[in-house]
mmCIF file of C-alpha atoms in Angstrom:
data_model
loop_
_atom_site.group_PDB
_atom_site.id
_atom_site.type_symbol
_atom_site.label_atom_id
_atom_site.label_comp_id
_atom_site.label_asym_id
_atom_site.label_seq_id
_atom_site.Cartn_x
_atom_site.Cartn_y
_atom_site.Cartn_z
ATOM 1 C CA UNK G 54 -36.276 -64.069 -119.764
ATOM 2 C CA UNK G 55 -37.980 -66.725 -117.778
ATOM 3 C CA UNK G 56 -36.460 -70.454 -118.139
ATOM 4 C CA UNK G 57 -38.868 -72.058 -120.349
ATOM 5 C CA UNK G 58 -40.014 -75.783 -119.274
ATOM 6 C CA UNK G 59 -40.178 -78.541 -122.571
ATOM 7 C CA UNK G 60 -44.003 -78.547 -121.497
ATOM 8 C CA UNK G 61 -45.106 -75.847 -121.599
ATOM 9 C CA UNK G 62 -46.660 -74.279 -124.587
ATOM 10 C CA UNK G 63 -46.063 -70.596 -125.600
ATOM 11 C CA UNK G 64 -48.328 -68.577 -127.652
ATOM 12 C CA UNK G 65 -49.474 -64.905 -128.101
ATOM 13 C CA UNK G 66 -52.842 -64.034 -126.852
ATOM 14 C CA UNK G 67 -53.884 -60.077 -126.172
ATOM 15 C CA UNK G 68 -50.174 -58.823 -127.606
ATOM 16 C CA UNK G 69 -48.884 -60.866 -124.520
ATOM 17 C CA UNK G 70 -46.632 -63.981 -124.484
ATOM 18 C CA UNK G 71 -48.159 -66.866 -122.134
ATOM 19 C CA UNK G 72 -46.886 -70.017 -120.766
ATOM 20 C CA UNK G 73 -49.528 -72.510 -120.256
ATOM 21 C CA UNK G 74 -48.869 -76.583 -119.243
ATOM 22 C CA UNK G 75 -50.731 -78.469 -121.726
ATOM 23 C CA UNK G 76 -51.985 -81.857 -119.651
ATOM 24 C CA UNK G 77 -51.740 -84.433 -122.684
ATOM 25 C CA UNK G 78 -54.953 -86.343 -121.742
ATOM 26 C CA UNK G 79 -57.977 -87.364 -123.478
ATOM 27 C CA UNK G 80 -61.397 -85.573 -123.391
ATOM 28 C CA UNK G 81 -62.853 -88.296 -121.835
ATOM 29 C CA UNK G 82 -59.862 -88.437 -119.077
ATOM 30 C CA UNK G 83 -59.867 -84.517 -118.950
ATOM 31 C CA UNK G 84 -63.853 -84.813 -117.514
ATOM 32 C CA UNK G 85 -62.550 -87.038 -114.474
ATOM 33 C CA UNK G 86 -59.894 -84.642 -113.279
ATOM 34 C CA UNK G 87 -61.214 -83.012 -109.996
ATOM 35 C CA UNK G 88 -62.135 -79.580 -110.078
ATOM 36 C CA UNK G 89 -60.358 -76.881 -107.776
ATOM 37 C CA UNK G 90 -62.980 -75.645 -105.328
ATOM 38 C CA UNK G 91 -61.337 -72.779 -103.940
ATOM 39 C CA UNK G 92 -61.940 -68.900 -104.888
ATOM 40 C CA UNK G 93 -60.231 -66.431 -107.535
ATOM 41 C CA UNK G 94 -61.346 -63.444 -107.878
ATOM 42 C CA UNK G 95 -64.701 -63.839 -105.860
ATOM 43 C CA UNK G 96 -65.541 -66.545 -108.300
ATOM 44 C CA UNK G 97 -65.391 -70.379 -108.013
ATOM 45 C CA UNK G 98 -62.127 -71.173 -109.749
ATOM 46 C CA UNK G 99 -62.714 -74.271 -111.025
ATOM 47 C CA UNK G 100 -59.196 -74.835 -112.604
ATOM 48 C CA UNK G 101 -57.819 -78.772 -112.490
ATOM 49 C CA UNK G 102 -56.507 -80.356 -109.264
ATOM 50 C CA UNK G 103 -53.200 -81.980 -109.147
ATOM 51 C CA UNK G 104 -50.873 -83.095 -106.576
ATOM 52 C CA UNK G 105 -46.821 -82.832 -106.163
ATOM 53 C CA UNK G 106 -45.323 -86.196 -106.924
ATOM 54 C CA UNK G 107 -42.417 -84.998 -104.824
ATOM 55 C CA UNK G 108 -44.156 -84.335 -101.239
ATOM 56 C CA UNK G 109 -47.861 -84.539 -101.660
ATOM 57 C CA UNK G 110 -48.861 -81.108 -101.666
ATOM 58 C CA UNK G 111 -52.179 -80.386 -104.074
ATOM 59 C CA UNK G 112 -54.527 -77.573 -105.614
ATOM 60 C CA UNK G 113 -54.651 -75.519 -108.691
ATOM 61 C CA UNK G 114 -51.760 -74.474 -111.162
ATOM 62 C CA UNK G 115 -51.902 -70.892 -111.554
ATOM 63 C CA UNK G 116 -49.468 -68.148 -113.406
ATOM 64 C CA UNK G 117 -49.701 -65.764 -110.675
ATOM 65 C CA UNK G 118 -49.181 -66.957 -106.488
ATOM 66 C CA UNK G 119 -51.997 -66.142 -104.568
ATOM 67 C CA UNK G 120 -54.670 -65.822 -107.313
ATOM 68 C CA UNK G 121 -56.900 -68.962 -105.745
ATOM 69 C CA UNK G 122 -57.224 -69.715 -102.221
ATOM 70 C CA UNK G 123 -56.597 -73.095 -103.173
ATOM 71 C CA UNK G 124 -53.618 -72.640 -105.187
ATOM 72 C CA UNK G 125 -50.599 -75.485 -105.262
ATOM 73 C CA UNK G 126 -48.367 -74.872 -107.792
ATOM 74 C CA UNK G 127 -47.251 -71.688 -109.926
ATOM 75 C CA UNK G 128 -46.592 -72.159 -113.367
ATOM 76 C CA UNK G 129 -44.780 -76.116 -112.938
ATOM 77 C CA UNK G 130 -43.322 -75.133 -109.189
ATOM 78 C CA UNK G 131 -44.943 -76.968 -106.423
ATOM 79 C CA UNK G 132 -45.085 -73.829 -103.479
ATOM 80 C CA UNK G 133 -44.322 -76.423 -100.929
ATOM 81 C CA UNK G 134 -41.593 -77.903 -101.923
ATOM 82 C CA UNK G 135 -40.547 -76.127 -104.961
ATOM 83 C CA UNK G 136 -40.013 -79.206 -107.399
ATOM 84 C CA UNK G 137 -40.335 -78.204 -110.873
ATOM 85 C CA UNK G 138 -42.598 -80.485 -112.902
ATOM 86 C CA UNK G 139 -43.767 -82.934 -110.668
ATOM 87 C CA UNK G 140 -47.764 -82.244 -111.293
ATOM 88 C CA UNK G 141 -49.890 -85.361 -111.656
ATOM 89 C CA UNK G 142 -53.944 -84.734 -112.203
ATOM 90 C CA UNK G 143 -56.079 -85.879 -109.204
ATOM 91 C CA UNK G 144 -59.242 -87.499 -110.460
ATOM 92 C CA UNK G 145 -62.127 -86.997 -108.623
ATOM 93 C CA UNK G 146 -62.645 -90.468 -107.130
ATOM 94 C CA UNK G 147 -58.864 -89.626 -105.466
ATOM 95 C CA UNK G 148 -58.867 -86.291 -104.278
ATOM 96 C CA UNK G 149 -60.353 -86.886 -100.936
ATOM 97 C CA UNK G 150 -57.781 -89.994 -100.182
ATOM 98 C CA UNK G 151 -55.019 -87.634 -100.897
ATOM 99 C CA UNK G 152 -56.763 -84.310 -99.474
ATOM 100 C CA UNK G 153 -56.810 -86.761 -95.541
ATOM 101 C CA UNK G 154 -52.929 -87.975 -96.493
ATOM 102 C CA UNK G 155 -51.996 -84.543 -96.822
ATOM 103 C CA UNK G 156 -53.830 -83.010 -93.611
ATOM 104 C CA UNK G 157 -51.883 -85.911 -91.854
ATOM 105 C CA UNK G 158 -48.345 -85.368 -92.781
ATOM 106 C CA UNK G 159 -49.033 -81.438 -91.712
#
């Protein structure tokens, strides 16, 4: 079995057992995270952005690599740099300052 990180939350759903990272934010803070713009299966995804503390790297947390085009981390690994919880929300009033810092370092 999987190591399991301290936060993440486990629970059954559809006789399967899910990992999910539980951002402990309020609802009002939760509206202000940026929104992942990319594509999962042919539909907007829409999931929250966050960025690697660890080398910059951002986009949407996913269980599965590859499911969004605009995917950054699986699960709590960054697939840049492969840190293991390092995610910090973007907000939407940052995400272009760190979307142009990131297209510089590359």
């Amino acid at each position: 079995m999987p190591k399991v990180f301290p936060n993440n939350k486990r629970w059954e759903r559809g006789g399967r057992l899910n990992q999910k990272r539980q951002v402990e934010m309020s609802e009002d803070e939760k509206s202000l995270v940026a929104k992942c713009d990319g594509i999962k299966q042919q539909h907007p995804c829409n999931n929250p952005v966050f960025r690697c503390s660890e080398c910059g790297n951002y986009g949407c947390s996913q269980e599965v690599a590859d499911k969004c085009t605009k995917q950054g981390f699986k699960n709590d690994k960054c697939l840049h740099c492969g840190s293991v919880d390092t995610q910090i929300p973007v907000m939407k009033d940052d995400l272009e300052k760190f979307v142009a810092e990131w297209e510089n370092e590359i």
